[in-house]
XYZ file of C-alpha atoms in Angstrom:
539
model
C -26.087 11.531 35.894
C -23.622 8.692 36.730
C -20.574 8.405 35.290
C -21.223 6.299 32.942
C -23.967 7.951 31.832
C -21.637 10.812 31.528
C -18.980 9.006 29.250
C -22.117 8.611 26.799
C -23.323 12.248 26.492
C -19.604 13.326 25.875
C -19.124 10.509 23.292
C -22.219 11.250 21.731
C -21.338 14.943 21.696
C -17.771 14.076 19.403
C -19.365 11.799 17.509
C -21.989 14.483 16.548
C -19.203 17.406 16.159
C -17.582 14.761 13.479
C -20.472 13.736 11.719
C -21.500 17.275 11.265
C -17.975 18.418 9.887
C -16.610 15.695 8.936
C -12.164 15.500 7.891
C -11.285 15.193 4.801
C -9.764 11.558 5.106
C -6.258 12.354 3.977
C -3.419 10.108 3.559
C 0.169 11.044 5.421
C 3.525 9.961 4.947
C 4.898 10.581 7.949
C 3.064 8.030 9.981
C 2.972 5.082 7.857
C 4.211 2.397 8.964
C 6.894 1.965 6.594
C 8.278 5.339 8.519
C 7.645 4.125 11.778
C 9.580 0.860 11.163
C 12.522 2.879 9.288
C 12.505 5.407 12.321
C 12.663 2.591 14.726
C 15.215 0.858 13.132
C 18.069 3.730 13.600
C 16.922 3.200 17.330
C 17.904 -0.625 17.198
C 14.061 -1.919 17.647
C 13.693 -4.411 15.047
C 9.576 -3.816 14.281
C 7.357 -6.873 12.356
C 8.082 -6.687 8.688
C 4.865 -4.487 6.272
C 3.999 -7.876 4.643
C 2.144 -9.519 7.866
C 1.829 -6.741 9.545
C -0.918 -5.741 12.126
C -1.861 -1.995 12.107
C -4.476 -0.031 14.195
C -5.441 3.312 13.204
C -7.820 5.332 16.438
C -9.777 8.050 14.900
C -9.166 6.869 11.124
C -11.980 8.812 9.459
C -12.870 7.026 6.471
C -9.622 5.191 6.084
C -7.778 7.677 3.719
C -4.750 6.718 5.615
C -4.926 3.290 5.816
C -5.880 2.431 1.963
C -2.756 3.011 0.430
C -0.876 0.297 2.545
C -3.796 -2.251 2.595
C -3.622 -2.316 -1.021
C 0.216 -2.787 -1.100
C 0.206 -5.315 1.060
C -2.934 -7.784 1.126
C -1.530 -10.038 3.788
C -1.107 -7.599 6.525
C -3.987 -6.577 8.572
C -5.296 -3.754 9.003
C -7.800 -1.760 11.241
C -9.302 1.687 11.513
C -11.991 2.911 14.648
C -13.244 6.003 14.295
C -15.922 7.501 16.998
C -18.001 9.068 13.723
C -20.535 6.073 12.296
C -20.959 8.653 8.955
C -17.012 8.741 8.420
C -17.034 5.210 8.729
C -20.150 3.793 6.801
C -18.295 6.128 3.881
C -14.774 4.002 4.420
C -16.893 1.065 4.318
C -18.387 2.174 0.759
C -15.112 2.456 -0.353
C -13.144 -0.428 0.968
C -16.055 -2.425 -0.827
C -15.499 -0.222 -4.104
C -11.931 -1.194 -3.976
C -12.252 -4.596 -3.311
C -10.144 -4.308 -0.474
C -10.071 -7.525 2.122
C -7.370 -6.835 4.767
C -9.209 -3.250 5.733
C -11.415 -3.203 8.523
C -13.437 -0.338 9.443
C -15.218 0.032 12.928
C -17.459 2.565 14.570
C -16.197 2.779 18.075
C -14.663 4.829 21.047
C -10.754 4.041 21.707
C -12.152 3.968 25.187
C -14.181 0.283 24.564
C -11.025 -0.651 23.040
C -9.824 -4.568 24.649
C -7.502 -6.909 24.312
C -10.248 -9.108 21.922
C -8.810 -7.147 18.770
C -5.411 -9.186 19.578
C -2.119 -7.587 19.009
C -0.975 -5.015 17.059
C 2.423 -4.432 15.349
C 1.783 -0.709 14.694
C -0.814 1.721 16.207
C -1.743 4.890 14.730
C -2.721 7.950 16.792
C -3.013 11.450 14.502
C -4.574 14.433 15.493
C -6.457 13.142 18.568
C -4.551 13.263 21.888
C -5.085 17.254 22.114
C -8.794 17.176 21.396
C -10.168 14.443 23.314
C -11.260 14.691 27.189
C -8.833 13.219 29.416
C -10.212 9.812 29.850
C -9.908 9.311 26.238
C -6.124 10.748 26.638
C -5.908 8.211 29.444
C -7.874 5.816 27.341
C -5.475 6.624 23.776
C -2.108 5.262 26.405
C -4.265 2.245 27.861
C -5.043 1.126 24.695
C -1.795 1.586 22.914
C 0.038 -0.304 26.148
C -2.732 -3.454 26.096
C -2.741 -3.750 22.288
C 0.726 -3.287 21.255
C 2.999 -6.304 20.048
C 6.215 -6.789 21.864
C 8.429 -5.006 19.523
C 5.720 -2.951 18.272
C 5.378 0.923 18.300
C 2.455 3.666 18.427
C 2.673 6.951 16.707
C 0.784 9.657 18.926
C 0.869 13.587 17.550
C -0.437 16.446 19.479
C 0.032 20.121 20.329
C 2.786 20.994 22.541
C 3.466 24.082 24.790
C 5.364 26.237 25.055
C 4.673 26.756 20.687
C 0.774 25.983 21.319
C 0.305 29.405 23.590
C 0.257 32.011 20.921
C -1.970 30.045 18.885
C -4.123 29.746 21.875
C -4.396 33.055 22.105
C -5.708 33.611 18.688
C -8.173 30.244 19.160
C -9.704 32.277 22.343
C -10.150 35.297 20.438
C -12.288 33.108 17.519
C -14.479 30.885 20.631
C -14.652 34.475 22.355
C -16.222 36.420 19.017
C -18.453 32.817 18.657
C -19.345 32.412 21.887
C -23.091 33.856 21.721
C -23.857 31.890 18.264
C -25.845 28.094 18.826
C -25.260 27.144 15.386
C -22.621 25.768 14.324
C -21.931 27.245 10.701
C -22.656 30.459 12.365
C -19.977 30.082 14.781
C -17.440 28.953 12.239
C -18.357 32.165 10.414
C -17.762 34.498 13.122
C -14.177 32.874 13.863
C -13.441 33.752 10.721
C -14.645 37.739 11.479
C -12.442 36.869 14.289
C -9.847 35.750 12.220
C -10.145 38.828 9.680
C -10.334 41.673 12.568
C -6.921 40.107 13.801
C -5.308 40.310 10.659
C -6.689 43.953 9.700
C -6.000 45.268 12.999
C -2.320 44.181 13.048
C -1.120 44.610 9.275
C 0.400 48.254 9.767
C 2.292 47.135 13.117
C 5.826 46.102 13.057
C 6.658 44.357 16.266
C 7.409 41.010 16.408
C 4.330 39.873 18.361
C 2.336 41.487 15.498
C 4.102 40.076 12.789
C 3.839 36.045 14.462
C 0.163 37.230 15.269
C -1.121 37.940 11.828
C 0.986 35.610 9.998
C -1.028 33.147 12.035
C -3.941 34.272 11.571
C -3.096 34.418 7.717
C -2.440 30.612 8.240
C -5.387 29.441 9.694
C -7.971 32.095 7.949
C -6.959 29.796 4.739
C -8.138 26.307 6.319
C -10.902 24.607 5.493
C -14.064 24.866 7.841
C -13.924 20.701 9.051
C -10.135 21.887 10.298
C -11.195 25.253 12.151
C -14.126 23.556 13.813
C -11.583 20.683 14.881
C -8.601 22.515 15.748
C -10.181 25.647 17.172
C -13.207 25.201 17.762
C -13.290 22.171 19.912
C -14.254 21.830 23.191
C -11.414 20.334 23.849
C -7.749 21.593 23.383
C -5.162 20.572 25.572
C -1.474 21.082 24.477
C 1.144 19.550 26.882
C 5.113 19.918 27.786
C 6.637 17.050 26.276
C 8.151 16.283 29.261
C 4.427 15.553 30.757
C 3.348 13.850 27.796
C 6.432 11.349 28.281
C 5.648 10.930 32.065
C 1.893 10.104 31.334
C 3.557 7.153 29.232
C 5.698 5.714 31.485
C 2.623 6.018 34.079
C 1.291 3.305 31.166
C 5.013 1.388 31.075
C 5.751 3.159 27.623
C 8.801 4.615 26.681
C 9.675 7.440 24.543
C 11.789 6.176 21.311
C 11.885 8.878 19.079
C 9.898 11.489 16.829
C 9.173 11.464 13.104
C 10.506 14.662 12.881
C 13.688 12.819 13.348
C 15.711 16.522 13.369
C 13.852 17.516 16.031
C 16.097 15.108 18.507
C 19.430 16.768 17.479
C 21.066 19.082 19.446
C 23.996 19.290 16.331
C 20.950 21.922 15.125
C 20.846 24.244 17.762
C 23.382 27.052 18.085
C 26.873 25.710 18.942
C 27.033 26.988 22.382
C 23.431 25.691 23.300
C 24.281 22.402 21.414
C 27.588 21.995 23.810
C 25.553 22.770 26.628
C 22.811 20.307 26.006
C 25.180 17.531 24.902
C 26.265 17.526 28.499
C 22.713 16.605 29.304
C 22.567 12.603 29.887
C 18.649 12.278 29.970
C 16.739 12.671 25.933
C 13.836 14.029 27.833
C 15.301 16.581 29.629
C 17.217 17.532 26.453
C 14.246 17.795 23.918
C 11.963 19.782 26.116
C 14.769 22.382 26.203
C 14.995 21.846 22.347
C 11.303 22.848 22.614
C 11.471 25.937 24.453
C 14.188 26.954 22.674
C 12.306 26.435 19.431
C 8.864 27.402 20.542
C 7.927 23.826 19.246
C 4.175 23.921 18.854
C 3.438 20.120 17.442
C 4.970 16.749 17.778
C 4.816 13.447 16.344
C 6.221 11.015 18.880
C 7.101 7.224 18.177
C 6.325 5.021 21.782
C 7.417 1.306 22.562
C 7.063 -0.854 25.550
C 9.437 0.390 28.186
C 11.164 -3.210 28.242
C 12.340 -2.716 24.918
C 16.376 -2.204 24.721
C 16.580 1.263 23.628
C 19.922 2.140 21.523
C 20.407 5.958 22.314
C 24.247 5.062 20.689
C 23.295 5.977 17.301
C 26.477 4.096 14.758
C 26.503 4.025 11.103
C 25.974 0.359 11.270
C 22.713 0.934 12.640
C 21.826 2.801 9.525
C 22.955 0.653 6.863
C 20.575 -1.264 5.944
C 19.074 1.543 5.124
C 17.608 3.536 1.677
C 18.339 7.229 1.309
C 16.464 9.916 -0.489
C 16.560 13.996 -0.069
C 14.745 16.963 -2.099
C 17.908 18.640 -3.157
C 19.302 19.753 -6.217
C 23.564 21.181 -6.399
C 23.593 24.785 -6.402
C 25.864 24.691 -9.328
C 26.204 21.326 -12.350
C 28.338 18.832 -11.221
C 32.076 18.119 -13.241
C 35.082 16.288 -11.779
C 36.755 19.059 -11.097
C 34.198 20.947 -8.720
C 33.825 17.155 -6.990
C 37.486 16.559 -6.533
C 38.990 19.395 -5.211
C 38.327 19.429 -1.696
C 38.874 23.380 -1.388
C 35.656 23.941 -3.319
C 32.922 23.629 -1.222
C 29.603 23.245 -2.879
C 25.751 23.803 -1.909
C 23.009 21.232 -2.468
C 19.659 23.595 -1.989
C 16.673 21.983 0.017
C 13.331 21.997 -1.139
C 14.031 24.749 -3.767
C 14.358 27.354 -1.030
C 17.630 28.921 -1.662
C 18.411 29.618 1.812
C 18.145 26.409 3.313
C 21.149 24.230 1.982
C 23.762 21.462 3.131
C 27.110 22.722 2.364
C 29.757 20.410 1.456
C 33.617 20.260 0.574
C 34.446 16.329 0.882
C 35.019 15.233 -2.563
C 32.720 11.602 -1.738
C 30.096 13.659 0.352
C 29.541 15.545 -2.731
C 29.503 13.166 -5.279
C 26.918 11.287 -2.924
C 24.881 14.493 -2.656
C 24.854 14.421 -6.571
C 24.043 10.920 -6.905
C 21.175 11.813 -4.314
C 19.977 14.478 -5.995
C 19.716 12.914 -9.569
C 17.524 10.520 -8.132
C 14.411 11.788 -7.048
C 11.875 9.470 -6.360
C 14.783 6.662 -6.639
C 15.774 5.811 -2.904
C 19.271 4.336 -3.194
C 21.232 2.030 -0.204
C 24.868 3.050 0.901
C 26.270 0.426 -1.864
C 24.006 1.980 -4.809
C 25.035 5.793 -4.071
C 28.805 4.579 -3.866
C 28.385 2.276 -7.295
C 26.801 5.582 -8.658
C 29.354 7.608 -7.137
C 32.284 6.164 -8.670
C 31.164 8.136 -12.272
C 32.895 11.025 -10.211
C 35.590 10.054 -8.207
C 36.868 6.826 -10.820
C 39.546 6.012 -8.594
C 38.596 5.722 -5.130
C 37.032 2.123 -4.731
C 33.931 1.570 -3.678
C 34.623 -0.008 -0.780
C 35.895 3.340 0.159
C 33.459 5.367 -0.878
C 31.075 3.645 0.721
C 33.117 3.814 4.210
C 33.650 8.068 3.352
C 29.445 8.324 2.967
C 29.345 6.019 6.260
C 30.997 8.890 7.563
C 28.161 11.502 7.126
C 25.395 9.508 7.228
C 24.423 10.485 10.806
C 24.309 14.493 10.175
C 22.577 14.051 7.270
C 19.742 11.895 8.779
C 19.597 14.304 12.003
C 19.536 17.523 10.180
C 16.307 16.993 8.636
C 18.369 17.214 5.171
C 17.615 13.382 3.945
C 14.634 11.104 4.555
C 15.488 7.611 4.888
C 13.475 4.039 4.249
C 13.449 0.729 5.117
C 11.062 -0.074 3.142
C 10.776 1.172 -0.704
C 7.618 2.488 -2.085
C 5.902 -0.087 -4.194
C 6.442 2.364 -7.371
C 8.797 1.871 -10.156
C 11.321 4.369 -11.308
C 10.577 4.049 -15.112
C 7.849 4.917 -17.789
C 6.760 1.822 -19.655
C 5.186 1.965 -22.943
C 1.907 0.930 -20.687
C 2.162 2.990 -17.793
C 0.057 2.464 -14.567
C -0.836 3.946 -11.260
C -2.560 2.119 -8.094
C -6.515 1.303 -8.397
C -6.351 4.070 -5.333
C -4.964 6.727 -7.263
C -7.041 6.015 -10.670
C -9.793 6.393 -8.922
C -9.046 9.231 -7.329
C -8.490 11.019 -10.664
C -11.840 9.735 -12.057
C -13.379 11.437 -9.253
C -11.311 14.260 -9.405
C -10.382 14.895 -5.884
C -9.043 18.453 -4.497
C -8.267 20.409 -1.999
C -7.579 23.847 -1.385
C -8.281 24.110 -4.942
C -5.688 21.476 -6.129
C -6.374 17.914 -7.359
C -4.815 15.014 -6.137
C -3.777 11.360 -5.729
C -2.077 9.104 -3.150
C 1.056 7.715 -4.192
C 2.773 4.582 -2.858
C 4.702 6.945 -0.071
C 1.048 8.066 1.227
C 1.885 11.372 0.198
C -0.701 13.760 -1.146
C 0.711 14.731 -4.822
C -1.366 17.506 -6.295
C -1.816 18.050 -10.609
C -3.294 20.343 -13.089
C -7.370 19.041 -14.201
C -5.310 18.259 -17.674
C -3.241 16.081 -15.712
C -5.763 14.755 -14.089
C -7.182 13.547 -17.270
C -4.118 11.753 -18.268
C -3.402 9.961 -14.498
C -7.177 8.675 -15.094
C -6.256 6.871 -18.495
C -3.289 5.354 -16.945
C -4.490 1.977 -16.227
C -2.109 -0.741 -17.946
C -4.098 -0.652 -21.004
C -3.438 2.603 -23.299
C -0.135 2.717 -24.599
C 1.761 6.180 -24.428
C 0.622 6.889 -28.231
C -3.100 5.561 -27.330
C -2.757 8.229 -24.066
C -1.853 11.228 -26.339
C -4.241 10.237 -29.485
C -6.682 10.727 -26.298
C -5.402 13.791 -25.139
C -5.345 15.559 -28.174
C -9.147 14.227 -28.929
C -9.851 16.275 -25.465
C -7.771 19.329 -26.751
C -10.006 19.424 -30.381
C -12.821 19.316 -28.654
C -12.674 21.602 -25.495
C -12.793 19.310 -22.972
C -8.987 20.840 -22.195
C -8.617 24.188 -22.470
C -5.909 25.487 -25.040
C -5.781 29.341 -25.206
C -2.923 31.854 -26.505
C -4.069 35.618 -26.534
C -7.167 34.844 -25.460
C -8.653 32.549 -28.421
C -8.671 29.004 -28.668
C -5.692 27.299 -30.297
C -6.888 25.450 -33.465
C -4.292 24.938 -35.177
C -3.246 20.899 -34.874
C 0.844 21.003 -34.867
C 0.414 23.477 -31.806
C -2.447 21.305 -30.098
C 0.178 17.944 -30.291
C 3.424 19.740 -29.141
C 0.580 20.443 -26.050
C -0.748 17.253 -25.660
C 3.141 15.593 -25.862
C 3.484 18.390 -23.093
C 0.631 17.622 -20.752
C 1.342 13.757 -21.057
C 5.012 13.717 -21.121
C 5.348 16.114 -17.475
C 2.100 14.203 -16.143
C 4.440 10.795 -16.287
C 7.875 12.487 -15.459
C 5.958 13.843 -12.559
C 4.545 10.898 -11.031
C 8.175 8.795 -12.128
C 9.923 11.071 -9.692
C 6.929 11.031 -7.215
C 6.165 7.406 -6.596
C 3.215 7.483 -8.707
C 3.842 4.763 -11.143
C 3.216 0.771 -10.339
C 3.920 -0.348 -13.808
């Protein structure tokens, strides 16, 4: 067999792997490009502007990712390849269904990749580099150096070592238990017996290696089959160092910029001794692989450029301040001027609604920023908006001021991993009109009622997945500009007479029409609140 020859059985082999489970084409925030370019900006690498942008997805299934932003901005251009002709001829069906123009959708290797496709101002790389044989590793950096735009970027994510051993341990066990089954299903089965015999063989043990080992297992035993044929399964699966992954760019004159997991970078989150030590450290490299071993980081999401870019390591608040700021936290206790003021009383603002995990403040403007921040979910607000808003709790400091004093924290807060920022705001509006509408991408998805792992879901205009309730379902799918609020609840209620919504207390069916409306104003009024604070609502 020649080598060519070769390249086709192997191609033909992924392509038939995807075809036969195929991903669930899912939509993800953190590599959008509106995150890339925000990233990038912190960095000093001024990327193309969203509205004429050029993006190129590798492996983009269907387009699930890609959708979202072709529909917000119709004179960018857009491209997805994916090596699976079934994933694609399905994007196809629904770029047509969508009307969608600027979305093209091609069945092809990233190894027959050329310079022909012209220039691209973002390139998209998820969940690939690890599974692919190494010419198509080779062939992902090739393709990224020959088809990016000068002050473009590509987003690659992939397993990293030294994190990726223990799960590698529990993927042999699962190919080991699978290894005498042809068919696939089969095989997928008994990695699940694998799966289960792990977790019921190490439940009673205590040690630490236990514990990691079946909580593990827990994880993956609850993924879908698509993922553990992908992800475990595969032929291929080939974490890396981040160190090596960086020095198989630069072999391709790319240049590590940064990571979406922006906190990952900072050594101001490791342990204060390790962070002084590391500090010392004048290579970013060097510094983040030790970051990794010292966090056992098993996955990265890494941001490339051309290595004749002007990198700016220097990190100043000017470089942030054209920026919008948003962060899932809420203040431990309500906010009064007193509390704010006094800078002896030091407040929490809780993360994510896990109690533990908290920024802790005791500047008087830190915290009234943190509380301007948190009233203003789905709302991202610039440096001069969060001081104008600001200024309801600390009335005589100027704003001028206040904006300098948040200037002042901006950095940690970005680094930690405590507040997301944007360059770009989601095309969603932070009101409920009387006629309230989501994207054609999201109605549709409600028609069709799309879930996973038992919960339904939409896109919304950050390319997040948001998941509802089937009742709320019902509502997103009326929400097309048309119905009125009253017209959407006279609906609602017609659903709740009738059945098609279930309305039970004690077990019988709630008949009674005062208690059906207080449920439909219920259903309809958190449905909207919801997707108000999500980015869920165009109009």
């Amino acid at each position: 067999m020649t080598a060519e020859q070769s390249k086709e059985s192997t191609q033909k082999e992924i392509e038939q792997a995807y075809d036969n489970f195929s991903y669930v084409s899912y939509p993800f925030e953190y590599n959008r490009p509106e995150n890339l370019r925000a990233i990038s900006s912190i960095f000093g690498l001024n990327t193309p502007s969203m509205e004429k942008a050029r993006v190129l997805e590798f492996g983009s299934a269907s387009g699930g990712n890609l959708i979202r932003f072709a529909q917000d901005y119709p004179n960018a251009e857009i491209v997805g390849i994916d090596i699976s002709k079934k994933q694609i001829d399905e994007g196809l069906k629904q770029i047509k269904k969508f009307g969608i123009k600027n979305l093209t959708l091609k069945h092809m290797s990233i190894t027959d990749l050329d310079e022909s496709m012209g220039k691209f101002d973002y390139i998209i790389c998820h969940g690939i580099f690890s599974w692919v044989p190494t010419e198509v590793r080779e062939g992902i950096f090739s393709a990224s150096k020959k088809l990016l735009s000068e002050n473009g970027v590509a987003f690659i994510s992939y397993n990293t070592l030294p994190g990726w051993n223990m799960n590698n341990t529990i993927r042999e066990a699962m190919l080991f238990h699978a290894a005498n089954f042809e068919d696939e299903k089969q095989k997928i089965e008994q990695a699940r017996a694998a799966l289960n015999f792990l977790r019921d063989s190490l439940k009673d043990q205590k040690n630490s290696y236990s514990k990691f080992m079946q909580a593990a297992a827990d994880n993956i035993a609850q993924k879908e089959n698509y993922y553990l044929r992908h992800e475990y399964l595969a032929e291929e699966n080939c974490p890396i160092y981040f160190h090596d992954f960086v020095s198989q760019a630069r072999k391709h004159k790319l240049e590590y910029l940064g990571d979406t997991d922006i906190h990952r970078m900072y050594v101001g989150n490791l342990p204060p001794k390790a962070a002084e030590m590391l500090s010392q450290i004048n290579d970013i490299v060097r510094t983040e692989q030790y970051i990794d071993f010292m966090n056992n980081t098993i996955f990265r999401c890494t941001i490339l450029c051309h290595n004749t870019v002007n990198i700016n390591r220097n990190i100043t608040n000017d470089s942030m301040s054209n920026l919008f700021f948003i962060a899932p936290i809420k203040g431990e206790v309500l906010p009064n001027k007193d509390n704010i003021q006094n800078p002896d009383i030091n407040l929490k603002f809780i993360i994510n609604d896990v109690a533990d995990t908290y920024i802790a403040a005791s500047d008087p403007i830190l915290k009234a920023a943190l509380y301007v921040i948190s009233e203003n979910q789905g709302n991202p607000l610039s440096v001069s908006e969060i001081a104008a808003k600001a200024k309801q709790y600390l009335p005589t400091i100027s704003k001028s001021d206040l904006e300098a004093g948040f200037h002042n924290h901006i950095g940690r807060l970005i680094f930690s991993g405590a507040v997301k920022v944007m360059l770009d705001k989601p095309k969603s509006i932070y009101k409920i009109s009387n006629t309230p509408k989501v994207s054609v991408l999201a109605l549709t998805q409600a028609k069709e009622m799309q879930h996973a792992n038992g919960n339904h879901w939409i896109t919304n205009q950050a390319n997040q997945i948001t998941t509802y309730k089937a009742e709320q379902m019902l509502v997103i799918q009326l929400l097309d500009g048309k119905n009125t609020i009253k017209q959407i609840k006279e609906k609602i209620l017609v659903m709740l007479k009738s059945g098609e919504i279930n309305a039970v207390k004690d077990g019988k069916q709630i008949s009674d029409v005062k208690q059906l409306e207080k449920i439909t104003a219920s259903i309809v009024d958190s449905t909207l609140n919801s997707l108000k604070l999500s980015y869920g609502l165009i109009a």
